[in-house]
XYZ file of C-alpha atoms in Angstrom:
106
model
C 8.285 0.432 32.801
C 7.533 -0.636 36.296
C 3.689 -1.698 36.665
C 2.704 1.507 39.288
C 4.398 3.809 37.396
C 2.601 3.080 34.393
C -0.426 2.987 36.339
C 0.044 6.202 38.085
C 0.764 7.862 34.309
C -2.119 6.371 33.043
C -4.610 7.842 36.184
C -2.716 11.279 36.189
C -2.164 11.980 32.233
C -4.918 9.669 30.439
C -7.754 9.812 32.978
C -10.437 8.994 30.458
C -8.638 6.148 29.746
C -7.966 4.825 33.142
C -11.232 2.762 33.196
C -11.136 0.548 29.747
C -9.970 -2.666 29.772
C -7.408 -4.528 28.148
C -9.147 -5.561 25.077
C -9.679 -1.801 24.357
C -5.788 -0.947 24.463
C -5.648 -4.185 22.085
C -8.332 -3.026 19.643
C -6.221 0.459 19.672
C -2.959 -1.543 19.053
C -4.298 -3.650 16.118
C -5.747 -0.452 14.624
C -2.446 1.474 14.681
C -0.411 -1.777 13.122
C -3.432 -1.322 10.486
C -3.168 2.105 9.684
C 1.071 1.764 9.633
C 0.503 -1.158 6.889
C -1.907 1.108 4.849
C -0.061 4.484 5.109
C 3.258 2.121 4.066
C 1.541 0.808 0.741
C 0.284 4.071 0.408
C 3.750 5.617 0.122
C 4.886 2.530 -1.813
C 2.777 3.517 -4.532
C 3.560 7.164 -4.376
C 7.215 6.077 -4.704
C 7.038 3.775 -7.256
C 5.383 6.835 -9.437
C 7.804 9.115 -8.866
C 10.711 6.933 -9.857
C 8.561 6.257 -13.122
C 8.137 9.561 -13.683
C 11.748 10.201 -13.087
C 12.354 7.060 -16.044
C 9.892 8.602 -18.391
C 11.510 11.959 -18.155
C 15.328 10.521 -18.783
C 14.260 8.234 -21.763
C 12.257 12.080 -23.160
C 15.930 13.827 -22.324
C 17.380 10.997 -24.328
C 15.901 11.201 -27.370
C 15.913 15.408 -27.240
C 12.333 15.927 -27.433
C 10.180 18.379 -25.933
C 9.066 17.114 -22.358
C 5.336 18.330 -23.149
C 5.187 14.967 -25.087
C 5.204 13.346 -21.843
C 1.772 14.779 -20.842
C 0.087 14.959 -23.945
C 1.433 11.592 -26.233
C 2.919 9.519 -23.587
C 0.603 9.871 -20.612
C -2.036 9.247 -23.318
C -0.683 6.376 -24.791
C 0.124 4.716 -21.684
C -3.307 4.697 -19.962
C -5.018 3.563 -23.345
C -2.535 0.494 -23.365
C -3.309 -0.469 -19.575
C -7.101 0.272 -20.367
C -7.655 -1.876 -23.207
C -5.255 -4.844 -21.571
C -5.512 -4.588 -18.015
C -9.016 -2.488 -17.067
C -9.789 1.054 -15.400
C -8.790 0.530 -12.032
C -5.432 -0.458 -13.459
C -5.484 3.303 -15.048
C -5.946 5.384 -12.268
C -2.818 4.102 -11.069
C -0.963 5.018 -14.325
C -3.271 7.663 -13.686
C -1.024 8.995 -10.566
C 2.546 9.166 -12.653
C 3.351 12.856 -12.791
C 4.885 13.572 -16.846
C 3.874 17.095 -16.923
C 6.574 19.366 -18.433
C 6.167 22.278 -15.504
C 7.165 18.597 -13.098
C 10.307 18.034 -15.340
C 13.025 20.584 -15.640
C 16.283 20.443 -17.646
């Protein structure tokens, strides 16, 4: 965009803006590329315990058992395991994989 249009958009739409200076607009930047980078892990996670889920719930379907074993042996057994070897913060994350049966339809 050409310099005096930008400035005239700045003065006319973002007048409480129109007096910072640069190193503001670069704080602002380096805090958006900040949030982007957390709200991406964020969803990475999320993601990554769904398609869990989704791997628990085929290997249940597979052996023809109820899918309330998910919640109450599986979910159980799982966060004991990653308790005892890897520590609690470790479980909260097991902590976020969805197994209940009301999730898991036929």
């Amino acid at each position: 965009m050409v310099l005096s249009k930008l400035k005239r958009h700045l003065y006319s739409s973002h007048p409480s803006c129109a007096n910072k200076d640069k190193q503001y607009f670069k704080r602002c930047l380096e805090q958006n590329k900040k949030q982007k980078k957390f709200m991406k892990s964020a969803v990475t996670v999320s993601e990554k315990a769904l398609e869990a889920s989704y791997h628990v719930a085929k290997l249940i379907a597979r052996q023809k058992k109820p899918h309330t074993v998910g919640e109450t042996l599986i979910k159980a057994a799982c966060m004991e395991i990653v308790r005892l070897m890897l520590g609690p913060k470790e479980v909260k994350e097991v902590n976020k994989v969805s197994l209940s049966a009301d999730t898991v339809k036929r």
